[in-house]
Short mmCIF file of C-alpha atoms in Angstrom, two decimals:
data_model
loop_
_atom_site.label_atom_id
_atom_site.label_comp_id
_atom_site.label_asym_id
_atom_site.label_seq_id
_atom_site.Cartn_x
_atom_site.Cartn_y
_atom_site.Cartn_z
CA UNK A 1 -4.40 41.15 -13.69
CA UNK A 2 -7.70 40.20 -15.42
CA UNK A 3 -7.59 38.31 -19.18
CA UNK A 4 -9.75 37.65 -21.94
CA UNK A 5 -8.82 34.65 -23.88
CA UNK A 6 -10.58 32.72 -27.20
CA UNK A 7 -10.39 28.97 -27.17
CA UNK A 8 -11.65 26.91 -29.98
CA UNK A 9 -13.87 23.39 -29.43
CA UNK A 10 -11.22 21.52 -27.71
CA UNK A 11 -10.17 23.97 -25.56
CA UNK A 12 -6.77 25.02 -27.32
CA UNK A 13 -5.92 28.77 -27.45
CA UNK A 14 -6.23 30.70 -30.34
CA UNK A 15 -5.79 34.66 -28.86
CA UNK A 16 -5.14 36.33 -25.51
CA UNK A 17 -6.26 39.67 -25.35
CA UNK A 18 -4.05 43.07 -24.67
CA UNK A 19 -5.50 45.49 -22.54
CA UNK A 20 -5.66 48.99 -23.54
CA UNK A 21 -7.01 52.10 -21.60
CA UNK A 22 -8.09 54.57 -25.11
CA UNK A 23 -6.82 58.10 -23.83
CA UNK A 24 -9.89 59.49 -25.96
CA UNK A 25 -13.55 58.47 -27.54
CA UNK A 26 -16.60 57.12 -25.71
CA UNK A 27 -14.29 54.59 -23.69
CA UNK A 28 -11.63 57.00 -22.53
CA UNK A 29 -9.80 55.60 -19.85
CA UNK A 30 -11.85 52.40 -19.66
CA UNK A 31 -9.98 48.67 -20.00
CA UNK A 32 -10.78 47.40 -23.48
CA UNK A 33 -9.23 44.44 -25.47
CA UNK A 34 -7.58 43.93 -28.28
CA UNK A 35 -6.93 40.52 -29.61
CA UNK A 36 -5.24 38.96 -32.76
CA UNK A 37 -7.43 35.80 -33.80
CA UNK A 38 -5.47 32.37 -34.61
CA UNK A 39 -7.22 29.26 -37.14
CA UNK A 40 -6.34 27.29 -39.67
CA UNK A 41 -9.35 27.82 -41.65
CA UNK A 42 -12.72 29.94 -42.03
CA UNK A 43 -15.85 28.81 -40.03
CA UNK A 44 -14.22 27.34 -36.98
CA UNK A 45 -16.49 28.11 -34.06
CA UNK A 46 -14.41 30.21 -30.79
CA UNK A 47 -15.41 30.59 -27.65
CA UNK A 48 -14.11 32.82 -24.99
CA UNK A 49 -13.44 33.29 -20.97
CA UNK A 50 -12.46 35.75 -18.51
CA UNK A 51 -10.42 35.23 -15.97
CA UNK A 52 -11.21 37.69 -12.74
CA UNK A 53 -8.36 38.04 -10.90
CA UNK A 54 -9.68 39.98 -7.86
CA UNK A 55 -11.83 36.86 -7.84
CA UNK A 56 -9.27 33.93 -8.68
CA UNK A 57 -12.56 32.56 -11.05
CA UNK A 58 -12.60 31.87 -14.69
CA UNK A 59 -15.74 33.46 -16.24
CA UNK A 60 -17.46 32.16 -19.15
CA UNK A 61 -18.42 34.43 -21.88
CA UNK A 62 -22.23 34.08 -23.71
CA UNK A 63 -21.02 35.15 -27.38
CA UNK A 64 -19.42 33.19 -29.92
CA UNK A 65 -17.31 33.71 -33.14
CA UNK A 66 -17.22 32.36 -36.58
CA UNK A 67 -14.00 32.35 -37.68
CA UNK A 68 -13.44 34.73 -40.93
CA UNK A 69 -10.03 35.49 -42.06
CA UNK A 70 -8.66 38.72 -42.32
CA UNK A 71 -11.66 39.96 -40.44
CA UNK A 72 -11.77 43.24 -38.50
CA UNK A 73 -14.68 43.20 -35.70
CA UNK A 74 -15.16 46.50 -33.58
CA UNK A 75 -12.58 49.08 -32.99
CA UNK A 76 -11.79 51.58 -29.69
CA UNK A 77 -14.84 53.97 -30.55
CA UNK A 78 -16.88 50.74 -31.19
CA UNK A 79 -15.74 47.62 -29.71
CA UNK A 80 -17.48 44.40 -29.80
CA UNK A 81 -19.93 44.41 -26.69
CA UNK A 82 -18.98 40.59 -24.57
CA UNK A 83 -21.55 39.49 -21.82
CA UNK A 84 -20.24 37.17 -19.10
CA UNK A 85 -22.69 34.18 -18.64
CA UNK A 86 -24.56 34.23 -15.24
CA UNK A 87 -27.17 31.73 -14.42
CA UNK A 88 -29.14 29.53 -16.53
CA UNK A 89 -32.33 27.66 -16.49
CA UNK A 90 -32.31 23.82 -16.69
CA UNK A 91 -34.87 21.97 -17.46
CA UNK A 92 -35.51 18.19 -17.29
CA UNK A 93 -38.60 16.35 -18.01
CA UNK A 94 -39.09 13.54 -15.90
CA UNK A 95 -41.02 10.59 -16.66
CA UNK A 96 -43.28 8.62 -13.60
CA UNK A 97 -40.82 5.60 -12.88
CA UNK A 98 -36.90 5.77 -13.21
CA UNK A 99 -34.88 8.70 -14.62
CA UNK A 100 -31.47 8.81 -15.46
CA UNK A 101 -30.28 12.73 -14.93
CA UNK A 102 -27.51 14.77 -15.21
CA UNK A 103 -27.00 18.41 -14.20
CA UNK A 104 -24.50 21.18 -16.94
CA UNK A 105 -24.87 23.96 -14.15
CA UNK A 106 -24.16 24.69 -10.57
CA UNK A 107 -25.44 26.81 -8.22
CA UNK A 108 -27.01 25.89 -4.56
CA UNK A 109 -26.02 22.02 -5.06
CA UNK A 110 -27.96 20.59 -2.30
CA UNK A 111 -30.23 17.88 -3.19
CA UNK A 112 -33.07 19.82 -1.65
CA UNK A 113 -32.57 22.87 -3.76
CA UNK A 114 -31.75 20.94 -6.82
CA UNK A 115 -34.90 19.06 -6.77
CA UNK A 116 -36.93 22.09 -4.76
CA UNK A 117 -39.06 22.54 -8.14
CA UNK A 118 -40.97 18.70 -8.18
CA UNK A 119 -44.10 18.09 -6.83
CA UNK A 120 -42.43 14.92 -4.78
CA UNK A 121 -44.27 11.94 -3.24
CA UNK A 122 -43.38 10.03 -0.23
CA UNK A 123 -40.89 7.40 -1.06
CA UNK A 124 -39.70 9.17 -4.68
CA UNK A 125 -35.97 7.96 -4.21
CA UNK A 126 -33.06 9.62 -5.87
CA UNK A 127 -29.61 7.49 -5.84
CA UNK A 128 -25.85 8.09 -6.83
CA UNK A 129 -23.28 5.90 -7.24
CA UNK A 130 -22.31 5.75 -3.32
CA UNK A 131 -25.51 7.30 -1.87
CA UNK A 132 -29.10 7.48 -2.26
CA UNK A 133 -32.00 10.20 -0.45
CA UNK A 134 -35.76 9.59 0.10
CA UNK A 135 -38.21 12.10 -0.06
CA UNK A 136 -40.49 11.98 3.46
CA UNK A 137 -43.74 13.94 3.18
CA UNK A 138 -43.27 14.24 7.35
CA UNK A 139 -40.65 16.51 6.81
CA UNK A 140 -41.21 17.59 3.46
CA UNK A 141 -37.87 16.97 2.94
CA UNK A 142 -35.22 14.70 1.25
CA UNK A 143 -33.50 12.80 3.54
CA UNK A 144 -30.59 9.71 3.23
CA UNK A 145 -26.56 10.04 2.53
CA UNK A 146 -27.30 11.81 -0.81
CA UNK A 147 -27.31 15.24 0.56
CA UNK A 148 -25.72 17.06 -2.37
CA UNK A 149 -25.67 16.76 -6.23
CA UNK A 150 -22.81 17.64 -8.43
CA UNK A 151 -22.49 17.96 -12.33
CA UNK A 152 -19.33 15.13 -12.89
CA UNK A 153 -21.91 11.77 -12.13
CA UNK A 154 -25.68 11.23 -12.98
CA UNK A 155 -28.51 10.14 -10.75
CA UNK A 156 -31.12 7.37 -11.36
CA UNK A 157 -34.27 9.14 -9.27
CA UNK A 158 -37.72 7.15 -9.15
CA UNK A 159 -40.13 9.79 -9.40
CA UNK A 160 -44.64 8.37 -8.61
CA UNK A 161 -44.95 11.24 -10.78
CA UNK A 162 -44.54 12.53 -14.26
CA UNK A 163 -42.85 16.31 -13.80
CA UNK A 164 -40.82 19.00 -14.68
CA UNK A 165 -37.22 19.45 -12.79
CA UNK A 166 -36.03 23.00 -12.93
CA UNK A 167 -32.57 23.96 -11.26
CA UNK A 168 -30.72 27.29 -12.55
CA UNK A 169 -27.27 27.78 -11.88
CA UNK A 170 -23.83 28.70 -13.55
CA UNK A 171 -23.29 27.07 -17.10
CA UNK A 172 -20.22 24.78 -16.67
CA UNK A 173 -17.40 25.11 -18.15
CA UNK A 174 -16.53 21.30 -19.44
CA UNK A 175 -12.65 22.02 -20.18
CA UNK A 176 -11.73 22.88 -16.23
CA UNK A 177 -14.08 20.33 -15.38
CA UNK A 178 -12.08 16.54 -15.59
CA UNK A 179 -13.88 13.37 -14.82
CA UNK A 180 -11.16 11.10 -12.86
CA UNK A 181 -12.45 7.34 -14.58
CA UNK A 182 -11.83 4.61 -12.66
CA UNK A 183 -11.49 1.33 -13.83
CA UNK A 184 -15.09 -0.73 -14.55
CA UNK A 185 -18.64 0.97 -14.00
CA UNK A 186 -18.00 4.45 -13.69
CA UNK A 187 -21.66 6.78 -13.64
CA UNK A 188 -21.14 10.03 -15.65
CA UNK A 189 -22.79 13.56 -16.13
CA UNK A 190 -22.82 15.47 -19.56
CA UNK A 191 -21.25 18.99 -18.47
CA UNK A 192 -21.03 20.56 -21.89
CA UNK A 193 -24.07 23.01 -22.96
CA UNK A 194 -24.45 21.48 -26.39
CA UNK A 195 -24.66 17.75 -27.46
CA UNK A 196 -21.76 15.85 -29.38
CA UNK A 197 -20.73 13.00 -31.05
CA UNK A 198 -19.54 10.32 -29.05
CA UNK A 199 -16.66 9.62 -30.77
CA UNK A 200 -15.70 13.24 -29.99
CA UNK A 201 -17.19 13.19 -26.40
CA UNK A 202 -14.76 10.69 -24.94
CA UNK A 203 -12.01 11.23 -27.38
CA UNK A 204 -9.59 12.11 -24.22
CA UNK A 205 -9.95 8.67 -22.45
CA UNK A 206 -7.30 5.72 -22.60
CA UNK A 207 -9.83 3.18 -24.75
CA UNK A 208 -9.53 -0.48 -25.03
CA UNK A 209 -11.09 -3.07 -27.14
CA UNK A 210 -14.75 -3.79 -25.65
CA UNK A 211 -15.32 -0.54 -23.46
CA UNK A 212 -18.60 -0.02 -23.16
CA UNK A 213 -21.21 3.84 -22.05
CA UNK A 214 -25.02 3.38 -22.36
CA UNK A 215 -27.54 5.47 -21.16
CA UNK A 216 -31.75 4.14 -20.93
CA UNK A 217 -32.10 3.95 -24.16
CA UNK A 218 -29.04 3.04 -26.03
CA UNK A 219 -25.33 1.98 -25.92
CA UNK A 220 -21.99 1.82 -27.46
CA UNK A 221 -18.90 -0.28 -27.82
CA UNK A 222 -15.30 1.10 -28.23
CA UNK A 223 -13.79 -1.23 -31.46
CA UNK A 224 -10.42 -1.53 -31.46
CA UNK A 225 -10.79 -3.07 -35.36
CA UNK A 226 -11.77 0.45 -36.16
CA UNK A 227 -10.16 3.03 -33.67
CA UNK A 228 -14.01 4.22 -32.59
CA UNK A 229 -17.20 3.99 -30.68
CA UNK A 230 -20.06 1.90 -33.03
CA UNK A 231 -23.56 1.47 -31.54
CA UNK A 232 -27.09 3.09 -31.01
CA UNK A 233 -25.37 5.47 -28.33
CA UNK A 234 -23.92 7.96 -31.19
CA UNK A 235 -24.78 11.37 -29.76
CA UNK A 236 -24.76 12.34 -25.86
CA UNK A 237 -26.60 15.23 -24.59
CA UNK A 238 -26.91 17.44 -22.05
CA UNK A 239 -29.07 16.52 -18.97
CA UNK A 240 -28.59 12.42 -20.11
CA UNK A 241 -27.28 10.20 -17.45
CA UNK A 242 -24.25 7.31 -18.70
CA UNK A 243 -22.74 4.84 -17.22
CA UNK A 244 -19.08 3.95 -18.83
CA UNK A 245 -17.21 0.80 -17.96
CA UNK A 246 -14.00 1.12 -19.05
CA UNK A 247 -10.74 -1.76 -18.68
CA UNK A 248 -8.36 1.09 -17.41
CA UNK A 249 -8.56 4.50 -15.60
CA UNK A 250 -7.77 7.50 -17.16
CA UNK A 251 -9.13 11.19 -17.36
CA UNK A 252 -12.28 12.69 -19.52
CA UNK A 253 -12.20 15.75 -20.32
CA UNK A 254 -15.31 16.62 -22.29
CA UNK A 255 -14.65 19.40 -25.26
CA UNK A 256 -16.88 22.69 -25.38
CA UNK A 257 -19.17 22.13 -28.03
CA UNK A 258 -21.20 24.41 -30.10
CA UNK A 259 -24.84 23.80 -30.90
CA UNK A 260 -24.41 22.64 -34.29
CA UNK A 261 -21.65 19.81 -33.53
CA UNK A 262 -24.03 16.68 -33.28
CA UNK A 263 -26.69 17.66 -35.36
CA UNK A 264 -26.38 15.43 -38.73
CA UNK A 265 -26.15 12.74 -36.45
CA UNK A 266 -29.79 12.27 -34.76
CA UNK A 267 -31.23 9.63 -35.09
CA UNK A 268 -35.74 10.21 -35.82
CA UNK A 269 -37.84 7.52 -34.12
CA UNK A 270 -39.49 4.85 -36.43
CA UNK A 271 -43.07 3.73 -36.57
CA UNK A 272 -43.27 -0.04 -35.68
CA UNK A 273 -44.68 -2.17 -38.71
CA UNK A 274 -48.57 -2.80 -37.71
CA UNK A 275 -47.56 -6.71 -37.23
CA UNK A 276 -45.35 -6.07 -34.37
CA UNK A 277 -46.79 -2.68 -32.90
CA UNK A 278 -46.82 -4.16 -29.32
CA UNK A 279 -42.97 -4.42 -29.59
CA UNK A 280 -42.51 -1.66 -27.06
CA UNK A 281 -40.77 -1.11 -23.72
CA UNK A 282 -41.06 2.24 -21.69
CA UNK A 283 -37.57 2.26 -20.03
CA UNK A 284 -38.95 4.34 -17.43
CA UNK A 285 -40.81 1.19 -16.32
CA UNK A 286 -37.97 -0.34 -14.92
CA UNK A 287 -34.96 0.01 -12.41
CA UNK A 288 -32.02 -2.40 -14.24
CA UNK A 289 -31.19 -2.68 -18.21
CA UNK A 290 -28.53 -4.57 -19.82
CA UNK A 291 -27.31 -4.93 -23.83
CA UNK A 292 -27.60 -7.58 -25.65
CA UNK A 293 -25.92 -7.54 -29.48
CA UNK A 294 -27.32 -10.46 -31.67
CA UNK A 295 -27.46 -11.88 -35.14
CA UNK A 296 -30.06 -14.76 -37.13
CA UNK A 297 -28.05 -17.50 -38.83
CA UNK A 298 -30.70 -19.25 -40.89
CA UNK A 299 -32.65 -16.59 -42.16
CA UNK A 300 -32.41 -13.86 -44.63
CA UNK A 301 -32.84 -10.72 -42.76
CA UNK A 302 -32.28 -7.01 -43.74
CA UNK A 303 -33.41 -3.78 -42.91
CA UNK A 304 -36.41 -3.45 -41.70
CA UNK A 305 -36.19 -6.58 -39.57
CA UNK A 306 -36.77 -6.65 -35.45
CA UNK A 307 -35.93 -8.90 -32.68
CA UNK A 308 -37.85 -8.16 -29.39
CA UNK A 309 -36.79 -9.55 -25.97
CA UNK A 310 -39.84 -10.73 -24.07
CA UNK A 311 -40.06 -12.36 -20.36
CA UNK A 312 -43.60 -13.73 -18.88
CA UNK A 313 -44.78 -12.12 -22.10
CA UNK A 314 -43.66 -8.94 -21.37
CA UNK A 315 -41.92 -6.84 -24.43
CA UNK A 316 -38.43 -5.88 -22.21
CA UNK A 317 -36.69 -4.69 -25.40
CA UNK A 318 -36.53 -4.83 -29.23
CA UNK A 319 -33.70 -3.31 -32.25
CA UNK A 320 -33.64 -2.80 -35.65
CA UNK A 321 -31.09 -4.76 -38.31
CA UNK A 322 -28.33 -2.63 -39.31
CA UNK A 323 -24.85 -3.22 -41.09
CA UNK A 324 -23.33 0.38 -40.62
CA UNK A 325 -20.85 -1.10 -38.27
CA UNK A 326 -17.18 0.01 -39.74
CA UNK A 327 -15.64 -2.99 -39.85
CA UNK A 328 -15.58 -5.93 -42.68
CA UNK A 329 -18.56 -8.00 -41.89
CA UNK A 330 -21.48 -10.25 -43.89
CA UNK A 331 -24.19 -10.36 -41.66
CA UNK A 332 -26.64 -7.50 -40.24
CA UNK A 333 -26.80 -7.31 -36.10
CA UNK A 334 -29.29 -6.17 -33.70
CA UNK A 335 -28.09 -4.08 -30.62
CA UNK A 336 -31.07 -4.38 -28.40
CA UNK A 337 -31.14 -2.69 -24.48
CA UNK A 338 -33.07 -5.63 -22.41
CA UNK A 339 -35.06 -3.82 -19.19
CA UNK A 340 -36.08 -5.22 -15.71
CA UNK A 341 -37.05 -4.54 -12.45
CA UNK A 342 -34.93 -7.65 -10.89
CA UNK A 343 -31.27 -6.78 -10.79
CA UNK A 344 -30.83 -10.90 -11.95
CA UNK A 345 -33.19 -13.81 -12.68
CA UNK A 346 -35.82 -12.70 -15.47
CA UNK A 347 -35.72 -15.27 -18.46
CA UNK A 348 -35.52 -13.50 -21.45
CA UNK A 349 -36.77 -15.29 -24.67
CA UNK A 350 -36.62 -13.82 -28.56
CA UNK A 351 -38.96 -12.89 -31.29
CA UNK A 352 -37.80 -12.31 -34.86
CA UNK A 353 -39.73 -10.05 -37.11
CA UNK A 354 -38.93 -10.86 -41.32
CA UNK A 355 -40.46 -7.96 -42.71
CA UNK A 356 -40.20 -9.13 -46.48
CA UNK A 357 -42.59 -12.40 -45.25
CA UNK A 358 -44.42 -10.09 -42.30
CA UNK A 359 -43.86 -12.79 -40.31
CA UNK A 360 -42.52 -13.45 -36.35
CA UNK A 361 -40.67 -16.40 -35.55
CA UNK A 362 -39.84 -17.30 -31.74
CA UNK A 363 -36.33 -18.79 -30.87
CA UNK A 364 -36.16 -21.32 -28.04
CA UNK A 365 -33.49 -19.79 -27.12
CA UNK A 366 -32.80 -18.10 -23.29
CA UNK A 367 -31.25 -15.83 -21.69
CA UNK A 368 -30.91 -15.22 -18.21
CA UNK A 369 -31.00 -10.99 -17.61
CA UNK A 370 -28.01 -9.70 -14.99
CA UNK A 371 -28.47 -6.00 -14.36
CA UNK A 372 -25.21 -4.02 -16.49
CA UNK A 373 -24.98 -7.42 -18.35
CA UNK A 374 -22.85 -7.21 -22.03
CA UNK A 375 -24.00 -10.13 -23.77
CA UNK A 376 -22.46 -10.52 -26.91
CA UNK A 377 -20.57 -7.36 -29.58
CA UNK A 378 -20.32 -6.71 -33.31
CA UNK A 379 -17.94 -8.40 -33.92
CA UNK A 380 -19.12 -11.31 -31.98
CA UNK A 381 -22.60 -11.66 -31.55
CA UNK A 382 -24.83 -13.52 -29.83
CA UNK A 383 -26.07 -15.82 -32.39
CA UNK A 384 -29.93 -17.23 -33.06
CA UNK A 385 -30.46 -20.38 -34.61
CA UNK A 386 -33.46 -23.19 -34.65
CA UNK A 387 -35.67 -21.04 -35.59
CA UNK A 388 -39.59 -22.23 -35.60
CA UNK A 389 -42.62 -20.61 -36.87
CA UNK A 390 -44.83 -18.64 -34.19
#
């Protein structure tokens, strides 16, 4: 027959429900459900599903509940009222130039109902990680191998336009969802609802030392030194597109999270010191990125210190100094995301900004750029020397 089951974050059970038909009151001879609630302490956040039987689906449920001990909520005259989730609006913002996208609901998962709501030009291109479509204003139509999305990978889509993707669909439900990893580049959705910490994000993987997820904008390395993931990367979201390389396969398995999981750990954008201002890259300028982690040798640096990649004089990336990293360590690094359009070739040069002497210094040091390219770690950065004034 039908159940009703509570689950807490990581998908554990914590209460199945009995069903009882009251032989009197409002409900007479109606299935309600009566469930003992399991924690080991007040506040943890349950979540709950129904499984249709008639329907062989499991349902998820909109409500939530706090746990309180020794608390009574609704009875047989007045039960607690549950609402099975049906569809949900998605919305994306896309930027003109490349997007990385993900999709947390399904419905009609064709690529030309998924991106139905966008105001497409001819030749916006949309790619997965084995196919790719092409939208013809002929036919007014996407056309190419990529003729359906799905929620378990993320798309990079060149859009001529800036524009607002709207899908709705079915929330999904990340704990009967698994991600089969394979080893090396793997490209990855975000199916929970909420965001989450990293570290608790991929906590089901098999992790080795160096393993390595970005997204546009940020990355982060797996440390074996400390048993976690340390980087700019420290929260991923819903709608985000990652890529994850990874030295082994294993299985994700992304936890349910509730909305208040991730949120003492976002990170505010900084104003640029006036000296440096035109240290700025819009990722959505370019098709390829790559990390590079560095450190200065002969200079005192600290916080509030940059170092900007630059190629034909072209800001292509820049980082702030930090020394967060948890590990034992005497030197600040820079973990800096390096953009370009050519998936190898562009010579990348670096810029130091002291901010104590509001100074820049150039390096004569290069670097050639490799699309995916992991130059350098934490624990083993790439290191700048010979420094000369600007």
């Amino acid at each position: 027959g039908d159940l009703l089951a509570a689950f807490d974050s990581e998908g554990y059970v914590r209460g199945i429900a009995l069903t009882l038909y009251p032989p009197f009151g409002p409900y007479e001879g109606t299935p309600v459900y009566e469930m003992q609630l399991r924690s080991n302490e007040a506040g943890d956040l349950l979540h709950f599903q129904y499984y249709n039987a008639s329907a062989d689906s499991v349902l998820n449920i909109v409500e939530t509940y706090e746990f309180i001990i020794n608390d009574i909520l609704g009875d047989v005259i007045n039960p607690w009222e549950l609402n099975i989730q049906t569809s949900v609006d998605l919305s994306i913002d896309i930027g003109t130039g490349w997007n990385w996208f993900s999709l947390n609901v399904e419905g009609d998962m064709s690529t030309a109902s998924v991106m139905g709501s966008l105001s497409s030009t001819e030749g916006d291109f949309i790619k997965s990680a084995s196919a790719s479509a092409t939208y013809y204003s002929a036919c007014d139509c996407w056309y190419g191998g990529l003729d359906e999305l799905g929620v378990t990978g993320m798309y990079k889509f060149n859009s001529a336009n800036a524009d607002l993707l709207v899908f709705s669909g079915v929330p999904v439900d990340p704990l009967n969802t698994p991600i089969s990893l394979g080893e090396g580049w793997n490209w990855l959705g975000f199916t929970p609802q909420n965001d989450g910490p990293t570290e608790a994000t991929l906590a089901t993987i098999t992790t080795n030392d160096g393993d390595f997820i970005k997204n546009q904008s940020a990355s982060s390395t797996y440390y074996d030194a400390a048993e976690t993931w340390y980087g700019g990367l420290s929260v991923m979201a819903p709608t985000e597109g990652y890529m994850l390389s990874v030295a082994e396969g294993s299985e994700l398995v992304y936890p349910n999270f509730g909305p208040d999981d991730a949120t003492n750990l976002a990170r505010g954008a900084k104003d640029m010191p006036a000296a440096i201002s035109d240290w700025e890259v819009n990722y959505h300028d370019y098709e390829f990125n790559g990390a590079i982690t560095l450190r200065i040798e002969n200079q005192e640096d600290g916080y509030g210190d940059y170092i900007a990649v630059f190629s034909s004089g072209e800001c292509r990336g820049v980082a702030e100094y930090r020394d967060d990293y948890p590990w034992e360590g005497d030197y600040g690094i820079y973990i800096l995301m390096a953009y370009s359009n050519l998936e190898i070739g562009d010579e990348l040069t670096f810029k130091y900004f002291n901010s104590e002497e509001n100074e820049v210094v150039a390096y004569a040091k290069k670097q050639a750029f490799i699309s995916d390219m992991i130059v350098g770690n934490g624990m083993k950065p790439l290191v700048l020397i010979s420094a000369k004034p600007e």
